[in-house]
mmCIF file of C-alpha atoms and ligand atoms in Angstrom:
data_model
loop_
_atom_site.group_PDB
_atom_site.id
_atom_site.type_symbol
_atom_site.label_atom_id
_atom_site.label_comp_id
_atom_site.label_asym_id
_atom_site.label_seq_id
_atom_site.Cartn_x
_atom_site.Cartn_y
_atom_site.Cartn_z
ATOM 1 C CA MET A 1 8.666 17.021 12.923
ATOM 2 C CA LYS A 2 4.952 16.396 12.349
ATOM 3 C CA ILE A 3 3.838 14.392 9.326
ATOM 4 C CA ASP A 4 2.045 17.327 7.641
ATOM 5 C CA THR A 5 5.321 19.260 7.643
ATOM 6 C CA LEU A 6 7.386 16.262 6.545
ATOM 7 C CA ALA A 7 5.013 15.583 3.671
ATOM 8 C CA VAL A 8 5.674 19.072 2.310
ATOM 9 C CA HIS A 9 9.411 19.278 2.954
ATOM 10 C CA ALA A 10 10.973 15.796 3.089
ATOM 11 C CA GLY A 11 13.049 15.163 -0.039
ATOM 12 C CA SER A 12 12.010 18.559 -1.444
ATOM 13 C CA GLU A 13 14.824 20.779 -0.234
ATOM 14 C CA PRO A 14 15.783 23.523 -2.738
ATOM 15 C CA ASP A 15 18.213 22.313 -5.413
ATOM 16 C CA PRO A 16 21.739 23.063 -4.099
ATOM 17 C CA GLU A 17 23.037 23.860 -7.617
ATOM 18 C CA THR A 18 20.418 26.377 -8.754
ATOM 19 C CA GLY A 19 18.260 27.215 -5.744
ATOM 20 C CA ALA A 20 15.190 25.927 -7.623
ATOM 21 C CA LEU A 21 12.402 25.122 -5.156
ATOM 22 C CA THR A 22 10.963 22.486 -7.452
ATOM 23 C CA ARG A 23 13.358 19.575 -7.635
ATOM 24 C CA PRO A 24 15.028 19.020 -11.011
ATOM 25 C CA ILE A 25 14.402 15.625 -12.614
ATOM 26 C CA HIS A 26 17.759 13.951 -13.225
ATOM 27 C CA LEU A 27 17.209 11.919 -16.369
ATOM 28 C CA SER A 28 20.857 11.050 -16.907
ATOM 29 C CA THR A 29 21.566 7.317 -16.911
ATOM 30 C CA THR A 30 25.302 7.816 -16.393
ATOM 31 C CA PHE A 31 27.585 10.095 -14.376
ATOM 32 C CA GLU A 32 31.054 11.531 -15.027
ATOM 33 C CA ARG A 33 34.101 9.938 -13.422
ATOM 34 C CA GLY A 34 36.983 11.971 -12.034
ATOM 35 C CA VAL A 35 40.434 12.037 -13.693
ATOM 36 C CA ASP A 36 41.523 9.406 -11.174
ATOM 37 C CA GLY A 37 38.611 7.135 -12.153
ATOM 38 C CA SER A 38 36.622 7.895 -8.994
ATOM 39 C CA TYR A 39 32.974 8.993 -8.773
ATOM 40 C CA PRO A 40 33.271 12.377 -7.062
ATOM 41 C CA LYS A 41 29.478 12.924 -6.713
ATOM 42 C CA GLY A 42 28.768 9.346 -5.646
ATOM 43 C CA TYR A 43 26.670 8.442 -8.701
ATOM 44 C CA ILE A 44 27.760 5.891 -11.292
ATOM 45 C CA TYR A 45 24.770 4.635 -13.249
ATOM 46 C CA THR A 46 21.063 5.244 -12.711
ATOM 47 C CA ARG A 47 20.066 1.621 -12.046
ATOM 48 C CA SER A 48 22.287 1.643 -8.953
ATOM 49 C CA GLY A 49 21.623 5.229 -7.892
ATOM 50 C CA ASN A 50 19.938 8.396 -9.167
ATOM 51 C CA PRO A 51 19.519 11.767 -7.409
ATOM 52 C CA THR A 52 15.753 11.991 -8.046
ATOM 53 C CA ARG A 53 15.231 8.445 -6.762
ATOM 54 C CA GLU A 54 17.355 9.232 -3.718
ATOM 55 C CA ALA A 55 15.183 12.273 -3.022
ATOM 56 C CA LEU A 56 12.099 10.039 -3.121
ATOM 57 C CA GLU A 57 13.718 7.393 -0.915
ATOM 58 C CA SER A 58 14.731 10.068 1.577
ATOM 59 C CA CYS A 59 11.174 11.445 1.602
ATOM 60 C CA LEU A 60 9.543 8.028 2.131
ATOM 61 C CA ARG A 61 12.084 7.070 4.804
ATOM 62 C CA GLN A 62 11.288 10.224 6.787
ATOM 63 C CA LEU A 63 7.513 9.850 6.371
ATOM 64 C CA GLU A 64 7.514 6.251 7.608
ATOM 65 C CA GLY A 65 10.055 6.876 10.382
ATOM 66 C CA ALA A 66 12.325 4.252 8.771
ATOM 67 C CA ALA A 67 16.104 3.864 8.727
ATOM 68 C CA ALA A 68 16.250 2.968 5.039
ATOM 69 C CA ALA A 69 14.095 2.986 1.902
ATOM 70 C CA ALA A 70 14.306 1.371 -1.522
ATOM 71 C CA ALA A 71 12.007 2.614 -4.305
ATOM 72 C CA PHE A 72 10.666 0.274 -6.982
ATOM 73 C CA SER A 73 8.813 0.544 -10.284
ATOM 74 C CA SER A 74 5.615 -0.908 -8.761
ATOM 75 C CA GLY A 75 4.198 -2.088 -5.463
ATOM 76 C CA SER A 76 4.431 -5.626 -6.802
ATOM 77 C CA ALA A 77 8.158 -5.231 -7.604
ATOM 78 C CA ALA A 78 8.669 -3.960 -4.038
ATOM 79 C CA THR A 79 6.768 -6.985 -2.677
ATOM 80 C CA ALA A 80 8.737 -9.383 -4.892
ATOM 81 C CA SER A 81 12.048 -7.899 -3.698
ATOM 82 C CA VAL A 82 11.187 -8.919 -0.130
ATOM 83 C CA PHE A 83 10.422 -12.511 -1.173
ATOM 84 C CA GLN A 84 13.540 -12.580 -3.373
ATOM 85 C CA SER A 85 15.576 -11.665 -0.300
ATOM 86 C CA LEU A 86 14.539 -14.924 1.387
ATOM 87 C CA ALA A 87 16.091 -18.294 0.527
ATOM 88 C CA ALA A 88 14.718 -21.456 -1.062
ATOM 89 C CA GLY A 89 13.006 -23.566 1.620
ATOM 90 C CA ASP A 90 12.060 -20.563 3.766
ATOM 91 C CA HIS A 91 8.456 -20.349 4.898
ATOM 92 C CA VAL A 92 6.165 -17.311 4.705
ATOM 93 C CA ILE A 93 2.850 -16.799 6.485
ATOM 94 C CA ALA A 94 0.445 -14.441 4.700
ATOM 95 C CA PRO A 95 -3.188 -13.415 5.156
ATOM 96 C CA ARG A 96 -5.806 -15.455 3.295
ATOM 97 C CA ASP A 97 -7.232 -12.150 2.024
ATOM 98 C CA VAL A 98 -3.856 -10.615 1.078
ATOM 99 C CA TYR A 99 -3.801 -8.386 -2.042
ATOM 100 C CA HIS A 100 -4.408 -10.895 -4.856
ATOM 101 C CA GLY A 101 -1.188 -9.869 -6.650
ATOM 102 C CA THR A 102 0.830 -10.741 -3.527
ATOM 103 C CA ALA A 103 -0.917 -14.121 -3.243
ATOM 104 C CA GLY A 104 -0.202 -14.690 -6.942
ATOM 105 C CA LEU A 105 3.505 -13.961 -6.433
ATOM 106 C CA LEU A 106 3.702 -16.499 -3.592
ATOM 107 C CA ARG A 107 1.612 -19.180 -5.315
ATOM 108 C CA ASP A 108 2.638 -18.875 -8.969
ATOM 109 C CA VAL A 109 6.152 -17.407 -8.932
ATOM 110 C CA PHE A 110 7.992 -18.035 -5.682
ATOM 111 C CA ALA A 111 6.535 -21.505 -5.037
ATOM 112 C CA ARG A 112 8.545 -22.626 -8.109
ATOM 113 C CA TRP A 113 11.676 -21.337 -6.358
ATOM 114 C CA SER A 114 10.804 -23.406 -3.266
ATOM 115 C CA LEU A 115 9.546 -20.568 -1.090
ATOM 116 C CA GLU A 116 6.854 -22.165 1.066
ATOM 117 C CA SER A 117 3.758 -20.245 2.111
ATOM 118 C CA THR A 118 0.759 -20.722 4.374
ATOM 119 C CA PHE A 119 -2.323 -18.490 4.236
ATOM 120 C CA VAL A 120 -4.167 -17.773 7.489
ATOM 121 C CA ASP A 121 -6.781 -15.474 9.004
ATOM 122 C CA MET A 122 -4.265 -12.848 10.136
ATOM 123 C CA THR A 123 -6.820 -11.307 12.531
ATOM 124 C CA ASP A 124 -6.748 -14.559 14.568
ATOM 125 C CA LEU A 125 -3.451 -14.542 16.482
ATOM 126 C CA ALA A 126 -3.896 -18.183 17.596
ATOM 127 C CA GLU A 127 -4.145 -19.276 13.963
ATOM 128 C CA VAL A 128 -0.999 -17.275 13.148
ATOM 129 C CA ARG A 129 0.873 -18.923 16.033
ATOM 130 C CA ASP A 130 -0.275 -22.397 14.901
ATOM 131 C CA ALA A 131 1.052 -21.769 11.384
ATOM 132 C CA ILE A 132 4.631 -21.192 12.565
ATOM 133 C CA GLN A 133 7.126 -23.783 11.304
ATOM 134 C CA PRO A 134 10.848 -24.141 12.106
ATOM 135 C CA SER A 135 11.554 -22.621 8.672
ATOM 136 C CA THR A 136 9.202 -19.620 9.087
ATOM 137 C CA ARG A 137 11.212 -16.512 8.212
ATOM 138 C CA LEU A 138 8.555 -13.942 7.474
ATOM 139 C CA ILE A 139 4.978 -13.000 8.379
ATOM 140 C CA TRP A 140 3.255 -10.702 5.897
ATOM 141 C CA ILE A 141 0.404 -8.490 7.050
ATOM 142 C CA GLU A 142 -1.862 -6.086 5.237
ATOM 143 C CA THR A 143 -4.180 -3.936 7.305
ATOM 144 C CA PRO A 144 -6.891 -2.844 6.721
ATOM 145 C CA SER A 145 -7.350 -5.742 4.312
ATOM 146 C CA ASN A 146 -8.807 -5.902 0.836
ATOM 147 C CA PRO A 147 -11.747 -5.913 0.304
ATOM 148 C CA LEU A 148 -13.349 -6.645 3.699
ATOM 149 C CA LEU A 149 -11.289 -4.071 5.644
ATOM 150 C CA LYS A 150 -10.298 -6.615 8.297
ATOM 151 C CA VAL A 151 -7.936 -5.137 10.849
ATOM 152 C CA THR A 152 -4.784 -6.990 11.922
ATOM 153 C CA ASP A 153 -2.983 -6.381 15.217
ATOM 154 C CA ILE A 154 0.428 -5.222 13.947
ATOM 155 C CA GLY A 155 2.054 -5.343 17.405
ATOM 156 C CA GLY A 156 0.566 -8.778 18.155
ATOM 157 C CA VAL A 157 1.714 -10.368 14.893
ATOM 158 C CA SER A 158 5.144 -8.707 15.143
ATOM 159 C CA ALA A 159 5.616 -10.256 18.598
ATOM 160 C CA ILE A 160 4.700 -13.713 17.264
ATOM 161 C CA ALA A 161 7.107 -13.264 14.339
ATOM 162 C CA HIS A 162 9.968 -12.147 16.568
ATOM 163 C CA GLN A 163 9.437 -15.032 18.999
ATOM 164 C CA ALA A 164 9.828 -17.367 16.031
ATOM 165 C CA GLY A 165 12.926 -15.559 14.774
ATOM 166 C CA ALA A 166 10.983 -14.272 11.758
ATOM 167 C CA LEU A 167 10.478 -10.823 10.251
ATOM 168 C CA CYS A 168 7.145 -9.029 10.222
ATOM 169 C CA VAL A 169 6.395 -7.087 7.026
ATOM 170 C CA SER A 170 3.393 -4.777 6.868
ATOM 171 C CA ASP A 171 1.900 -3.665 3.552
ATOM 172 C CA ASN A 172 0.972 -0.104 4.560
ATOM 173 C CA THR A 173 -0.433 0.957 1.178
ATOM 174 C CA TRP A 174 -4.020 1.525 2.303
ATOM 175 C CA ALA A 175 -3.339 3.352 5.554
ATOM 176 C CA THR A 176 -0.197 5.293 4.549
ATOM 177 C CA PRO A 177 2.254 6.637 7.158
ATOM 178 C CA VAL A 178 -0.266 9.414 7.859
ATOM 179 C CA LEU A 179 -2.795 7.036 9.416
ATOM 180 C CA GLN A 180 -0.712 4.046 10.576
ATOM 181 C CA ARG A 181 2.884 3.593 11.823
ATOM 182 C CA PRO A 182 3.740 -0.141 11.526
ATOM 183 C CA LEU A 183 7.460 0.306 12.275
ATOM 184 C CA GLU A 184 6.596 1.969 15.593
ATOM 185 C CA LEU A 185 4.170 -0.872 16.393
ATOM 186 C CA GLY A 186 6.857 -3.553 15.929
ATOM 187 C CA ALA A 187 6.993 -4.383 12.212
ATOM 188 C CA ASP A 188 10.475 -4.739 10.705
ATOM 189 C CA LEU A 189 9.614 -3.618 7.197
ATOM 190 C CA THR A 190 6.804 -1.878 5.400
ATOM 191 C CA VAL A 191 5.894 -2.155 1.748
ATOM 192 C CA HIS A 192 3.952 0.399 -0.272
ATOM 193 C CA ALA A 193 2.336 0.644 -3.647
ATOM 194 C CA THR A 194 3.104 4.347 -4.148
ATOM 195 C CA THR A 195 0.755 3.918 -7.122
ATOM 196 C CA LYS A 196 -2.068 4.521 -4.663
ATOM 197 C CA TYR A 197 -2.270 7.258 -1.985
ATOM 198 C CA LEU A 198 1.382 8.344 -1.982
ATOM 199 C CA GLY A 199 1.331 9.184 -5.702
ATOM 200 C CA GLY A 200 -2.271 10.126 -5.086
ATOM 201 C CA HIS A 201 -3.382 11.143 -8.582
ATOM 202 C CA GLY A 202 -3.647 7.870 -10.495
ATOM 203 C CA ASP A 203 -0.860 8.811 -12.888
ATOM 204 C CA VAL A 204 2.190 6.886 -11.694
ATOM 205 C CA LEU A 205 3.046 3.268 -10.861
ATOM 206 C CA GLY A 206 5.549 2.745 -8.065
ATOM 207 C CA GLY A 207 6.486 0.927 -4.889
ATOM 208 C CA ALA A 208 8.814 1.036 -1.932
ATOM 209 C CA VAL A 209 10.298 -1.108 0.831
ATOM 210 C CA LEU A 210 11.101 0.635 4.115
ATOM 211 C CA ALA A 211 13.112 -0.840 6.978
ATOM 212 C CA ARG A 212 13.170 -0.062 10.706
ATOM 213 C CA VAL A 213 16.887 -0.918 10.757
ATOM 214 C CA GLU A 214 19.332 -1.013 7.893
ATOM 215 C CA ASP A 215 20.404 -4.630 8.476
ATOM 216 C CA ASP A 216 21.606 -7.520 6.297
ATOM 217 C CA PHE A 217 18.067 -8.302 5.176
ATOM 218 C CA PHE A 218 17.535 -4.766 3.913
ATOM 219 C CA GLY A 219 20.950 -5.027 2.240
ATOM 220 C CA ARG A 220 19.589 -7.983 0.249
ATOM 221 C CA VAL A 221 16.473 -5.979 -0.710
ATOM 222 C CA ARG A 222 18.782 -3.193 -1.924
ATOM 223 C CA ARG A 223 20.826 -5.734 -3.863
ATOM 224 C CA VAL A 224 17.666 -7.068 -5.541
ATOM 225 C CA GLN A 225 16.636 -3.492 -6.371
ATOM 226 C CA THR A 226 19.855 -2.625 -8.166
ATOM 227 C CA ALA A 227 20.596 -6.081 -9.609
ATOM 228 C CA TYR A 228 17.117 -6.694 -11.068
ATOM 229 C CA GLY A 229 16.643 -3.035 -11.936
ATOM 230 C CA ALA A 230 12.882 -2.773 -11.272
ATOM 231 C CA VAL A 231 13.498 0.861 -10.346
ATOM 232 C CA PRO A 232 11.144 3.798 -10.933
ATOM 233 C CA SER A 233 12.087 6.276 -13.653
ATOM 234 C CA PRO A 234 13.279 9.709 -12.460
ATOM 235 C CA PHE A 235 10.047 11.281 -13.727
ATOM 236 C CA ASP A 236 7.973 8.712 -11.815
ATOM 237 C CA CYS A 237 9.990 9.484 -8.664
ATOM 238 C CA TRP A 238 9.279 13.174 -9.158
ATOM 239 C CA LEU A 239 5.536 12.530 -9.595
ATOM 240 C CA VAL A 240 5.389 10.576 -6.327
ATOM 241 C CA LEU A 241 7.378 13.312 -4.561
ATOM 242 C CA ARG A 242 4.884 15.884 -5.825
ATOM 243 C CA GLY A 243 1.939 13.731 -4.780
ATOM 244 C CA VAL A 244 3.301 13.270 -1.263
ATOM 245 C CA GLN A 245 3.249 17.029 -0.622
ATOM 246 C CA THR A 246 -0.554 16.893 -0.213
ATOM 247 C CA LEU A 247 -0.672 13.408 1.349
ATOM 248 C CA ALA A 248 -1.654 14.458 4.875
ATOM 249 C CA LEU A 249 -4.385 16.790 3.600
ATOM 250 C CA ARG A 250 -5.720 14.200 1.209
ATOM 251 C CA MET A 251 -5.795 11.397 3.797
ATOM 252 C CA ARG A 252 -7.910 13.567 6.078
ATOM 253 C CA ALA A 253 -10.310 14.389 3.241
ATOM 254 C CA HIS A 254 -10.503 10.721 2.129
ATOM 255 C CA SER A 255 -11.197 9.601 5.717
ATOM 256 C CA GLU A 256 -13.877 12.240 6.370
ATOM 257 C CA ASN A 257 -15.676 11.454 3.116
ATOM 258 C CA ALA A 258 -15.453 7.685 3.605
ATOM 259 C CA ALA A 259 -16.926 8.015 7.116
ATOM 260 C CA GLN A 260 -19.930 9.906 5.707
ATOM 261 C CA VAL A 261 -20.434 7.469 2.825
ATOM 262 C CA ALA A 262 -20.147 4.489 5.216
ATOM 263 C CA ALA A 263 -22.720 6.002 7.572
ATOM 264 C CA TYR A 264 -25.093 6.657 4.673
ATOM 265 C CA LEU A 265 -24.769 3.125 3.291
ATOM 266 C CA SER A 266 -25.222 1.546 6.749
ATOM 267 C CA ASP A 267 -28.712 3.026 6.953
ATOM 268 C CA HIS A 268 -29.735 2.057 3.417
ATOM 269 C CA LEU A 269 -32.418 -0.628 3.115
ATOM 270 C CA SER A 270 -30.852 -2.225 0.011
ATOM 271 C CA VAL A 271 -27.492 -2.654 1.725
ATOM 272 C CA ASP A 272 -26.789 -5.867 3.584
ATOM 273 C CA ALA A 273 -23.426 -4.975 5.164
ATOM 274 C CA VAL A 274 -20.896 -2.164 5.158
ATOM 275 C CA HIS A 275 -17.222 -2.872 5.841
ATOM 276 C CA TYR A 276 -15.468 0.213 7.186
ATOM 277 C CA PRO A 277 -13.248 0.208 10.292
ATOM 278 C CA GLY A 278 -14.633 3.600 11.305
ATOM 279 C CA LEU A 279 -18.079 2.106 11.949
ATOM 280 C CA PRO A 280 -18.492 1.230 15.658
ATOM 281 C CA ASP A 281 -20.006 -2.187 14.813
ATOM 282 C CA HIS A 282 -17.099 -3.191 12.533
ATOM 283 C CA ALA A 283 -15.250 -6.214 14.011
ATOM 284 C CA GLY A 284 -11.905 -4.403 13.837
ATOM 285 C CA HIS A 285 -13.129 -1.000 15.021
ATOM 286 C CA ASP A 286 -11.543 -0.959 18.499
ATOM 287 C CA LEU A 287 -8.203 -2.237 17.233
ATOM 288 C CA ALA A 288 -8.239 0.231 14.329
ATOM 289 C CA ALA A 289 -9.047 3.046 16.746
ATOM 290 C CA ARG A 290 -5.947 2.065 18.753
ATOM 291 C CA GLN A 291 -3.452 1.506 15.950
ATOM 292 C CA MET A 292 -4.637 4.037 13.340
ATOM 293 C CA SER A 293 -5.053 7.795 13.616
ATOM 294 C CA GLY A 294 -7.880 7.771 11.042
ATOM 295 C CA PHE A 295 -9.881 5.075 9.279
ATOM 296 C CA GLY A 296 -8.912 5.827 5.683
ATOM 297 C CA GLY A 297 -10.707 6.203 2.380
ATOM 298 C CA MET A 298 -11.447 2.565 1.498
ATOM 299 C CA LEU A 299 -14.671 0.728 2.214
ATOM 300 C CA SER A 300 -16.819 -2.007 0.748
ATOM 301 C CA PHE A 301 -20.480 -2.914 0.980
ATOM 302 C CA GLN A 302 -22.704 -5.844 0.129
ATOM 303 C CA LEU A 303 -26.046 -5.533 -1.624
ATOM 304 C CA LYS A 304 -29.138 -7.458 -0.532
ATOM 305 C CA GLY A 305 -29.974 -8.594 -4.066
ATOM 306 C CA GLY A 306 -26.767 -10.517 -4.870
ATOM 307 C CA ARG A 307 -24.408 -10.124 -7.827
ATOM 308 C CA ASN A 308 -26.979 -8.571 -10.173
ATOM 309 C CA SER A 309 -27.858 -5.799 -7.730
ATOM 310 C CA ALA A 310 -24.166 -5.029 -7.280
ATOM 311 C CA MET A 311 -23.583 -4.860 -11.038
ATOM 312 C CA LYS A 312 -26.674 -2.644 -11.427
ATOM 313 C CA VAL A 313 -25.454 -0.128 -8.851
ATOM 314 C CA ALA A 314 -21.995 -0.052 -10.431
ATOM 315 C CA ALA A 315 -23.624 0.540 -13.822
ATOM 316 C CA LYS A 316 -25.700 3.510 -12.598
ATOM 317 C CA VAL A 317 -23.145 5.670 -10.796
ATOM 318 C CA LYS A 318 -22.177 8.983 -12.428
ATOM 319 C CA VAL A 319 -19.723 10.657 -10.043
ATOM 320 C CA PHE A 320 -17.970 7.418 -9.050
ATOM 321 C CA THR A 321 -16.022 5.812 -11.906
ATOM 322 C CA ARG A 322 -16.048 2.066 -12.515
ATOM 323 C CA ALA A 323 -12.361 1.181 -12.299
ATOM 324 C CA THR A 324 -9.869 -0.807 -10.305
ATOM 325 C CA SER A 325 -7.122 0.660 -8.125
ATOM 326 C CA LEU A 326 -7.482 3.268 -5.390
ATOM 327 C CA GLY A 327 -5.962 6.248 -3.691
ATOM 328 C CA GLY A 328 -6.531 8.897 -6.362
ATOM 329 C CA THR A 329 -8.425 12.141 -5.869
ATOM 330 C CA GLU A 330 -11.460 10.747 -7.711
ATOM 331 C CA SER A 331 -13.899 8.196 -6.305
ATOM 332 C CA LEU A 332 -13.866 4.705 -7.801
ATOM 333 C CA ILE A 333 -16.302 1.818 -7.559
ATOM 334 C CA GLU A 334 -15.404 -1.762 -8.328
ATOM 335 C CA HIS A 335 -17.044 -5.175 -8.462
ATOM 336 C CA ARG A 336 -14.086 -6.852 -6.823
ATOM 337 C CA ALA A 337 -14.948 -10.537 -7.386
ATOM 338 C CA SER A 338 -14.850 -10.130 -11.156
ATOM 339 C CA ILE A 339 -11.369 -8.592 -11.231
ATOM 340 C CA GLU A 340 -9.983 -11.206 -8.854
ATOM 341 C CA GLY A 341 -11.365 -13.900 -11.165
ATOM 342 C CA PRO A 342 -12.049 -17.611 -10.618
ATOM 343 C CA GLY A 343 -11.296 -18.858 -7.111
ATOM 344 C CA THR A 344 -11.962 -15.462 -5.515
ATOM 345 C CA GLN A 345 -13.131 -15.497 -1.889
ATOM 346 C CA THR A 346 -14.783 -12.086 -2.373
ATOM 347 C CA PRO A 347 -18.593 -12.140 -2.114
ATOM 348 C CA GLN A 348 -20.325 -11.630 -5.483
ATOM 349 C CA ASN A 349 -22.660 -8.982 -4.035
ATOM 350 C CA LEU A 350 -19.746 -6.797 -2.875
ATOM 351 C CA LEU A 351 -18.718 -3.426 -4.267
ATOM 352 C CA ARG A 352 -15.502 -1.733 -3.184
ATOM 353 C CA LEU A 353 -15.229 2.033 -3.012
ATOM 354 C CA SER A 354 -12.101 4.146 -3.124
ATOM 355 C CA VAL A 355 -13.647 7.315 -1.720
ATOM 356 C CA GLY A 356 -12.060 10.388 -3.277
ATOM 357 C CA ILE A 357 -11.810 13.984 -2.154
ATOM 358 C CA GLU A 358 -14.933 15.310 -3.894
ATOM 359 C CA ASP A 359 -17.727 16.839 -1.777
ATOM 360 C CA ALA A 360 -19.221 13.997 0.294
ATOM 361 C CA SER A 361 -22.794 15.114 -0.447
ATOM 362 C CA ASP A 362 -22.248 14.637 -4.193
ATOM 363 C CA LEU A 363 -20.889 11.133 -3.553
ATOM 364 C CA ILE A 364 -23.859 10.261 -1.341
ATOM 365 C CA ASP A 365 -26.367 11.692 -3.864
ATOM 366 C CA ASP A 366 -24.715 9.607 -6.567
ATOM 367 C CA LEU A 367 -24.979 6.398 -4.527
ATOM 368 C CA ALA A 368 -28.574 7.291 -3.603
ATOM 369 C CA GLN A 369 -29.658 7.541 -7.248
ATOM 370 C CA ALA A 370 -27.714 4.369 -8.150
ATOM 371 C CA LEU A 371 -29.334 2.435 -5.264
ATOM 372 C CA ALA A 372 -32.856 3.680 -6.071
ATOM 373 C CA ASP A 373 -34.983 1.165 -8.008
HETATM 374 C C1 PLP B 401 -2.052 -2.003 -5.542
HETATM 375 C C2 PLP B 401 -1.523 -2.740 -4.388
HETATM 376 C C3 PLP B 401 -0.321 -3.466 -4.474
HETATM 377 C C4 PLP B 401 0.447 -3.619 -5.781
HETATM 378 O O1 PLP B 401 0.913 -2.407 -6.289
HETATM 379 P P1 PLP B 401 1.219 -2.200 -7.861
HETATM 380 O O2 PLP B 401 1.835 -0.852 -7.920
HETATM 381 O O3 PLP B 401 -0.100 -2.305 -8.559
HETATM 382 O O4 PLP B 401 2.137 -3.293 -8.288
HETATM 383 C C5 PLP B 401 0.141 -4.107 -3.340
HETATM 384 N N1 PLP B 401 -0.533 -4.045 -2.162
HETATM 385 C C6 PLP B 401 -1.686 -3.361 -2.042
HETATM 386 C C7 PLP B 401 -2.376 -3.331 -0.726
HETATM 387 C C8 PLP B 401 -2.227 -2.691 -3.140
HETATM 388 O O5 PLP B 401 -3.383 -2.028 -3.005
#
């Protein structure tokens, strides 16, 4: 089935009890046992299994073309569950420009539990190969990357990982299964912040881990999910399920608008550089054109005048909202270096845009007035 159809129907079958087309939200934390002490419906307690969460996991599994899915209360909890499924002394290779929360988990949390990590330029396959150690168990990729939209070769890195006996995990939050299919390109697992495009309306925090095969490693992720209990509430699962119904439509609208905004900014005299994989002169354009079916709604640009010019533009926008995060219907603008804080590699003159689904001409007019002296 095509992704547009799956997005509408996966996990949203009519309720078998009542025929309701809109899924009920099963708030119950506990489930009745049979007279013989068994669990006739298969549910025991909501931390270990809940019908609304199962509907979401089924939906995400089908969208990503995965064998198994585990839903979490945030993208970061999903990410942490993958690291928690490794062992002390294992080595992880991650991109130098990985989502700063993921870098923080590796550096501040898991390093204390003896998980080793090396950060590399993931777009340089030779550098990835050189970083392999006998203890390397996992290579983490995130493409397109944040905030420079660098594009990583998912098939290339997966091959390097597999040669080394390691797993390749792809954070597919920015592209979504609509635009990019990491499991079909060779990745073993994908991770999502459903907080972003899957939820799609900026009103729910969530995450997921999806696996190409339901193996022992995924079993450990599942064990972490139910043992730690960083699970999404039934209402949060329902919100993500509702958001997903329009995912394919929204991703097309985000991509079309972002392409127009990127083209506009590229021609602007006050703009030094635009980072969008849809632009033919972007370093990752050819690779993105091969491994993505659209270039997505995220882009960033650098102002000629340095940090002050960037802050001035962010201060003047009226349709864009100054806020972090991404993937909602509304357009956001963010001075990324200041949220990442001290030690950030992000240029001070850079603004990141999460291009929403408004009319592109209104977005361009807004940027035009903000960029005007
Ligand atoms: C937001 C984000 C995360 C973390 O998700 P949370 O739901 O905020 O914990 C991880 N990876 C990427 C690429 C993200 O954009």
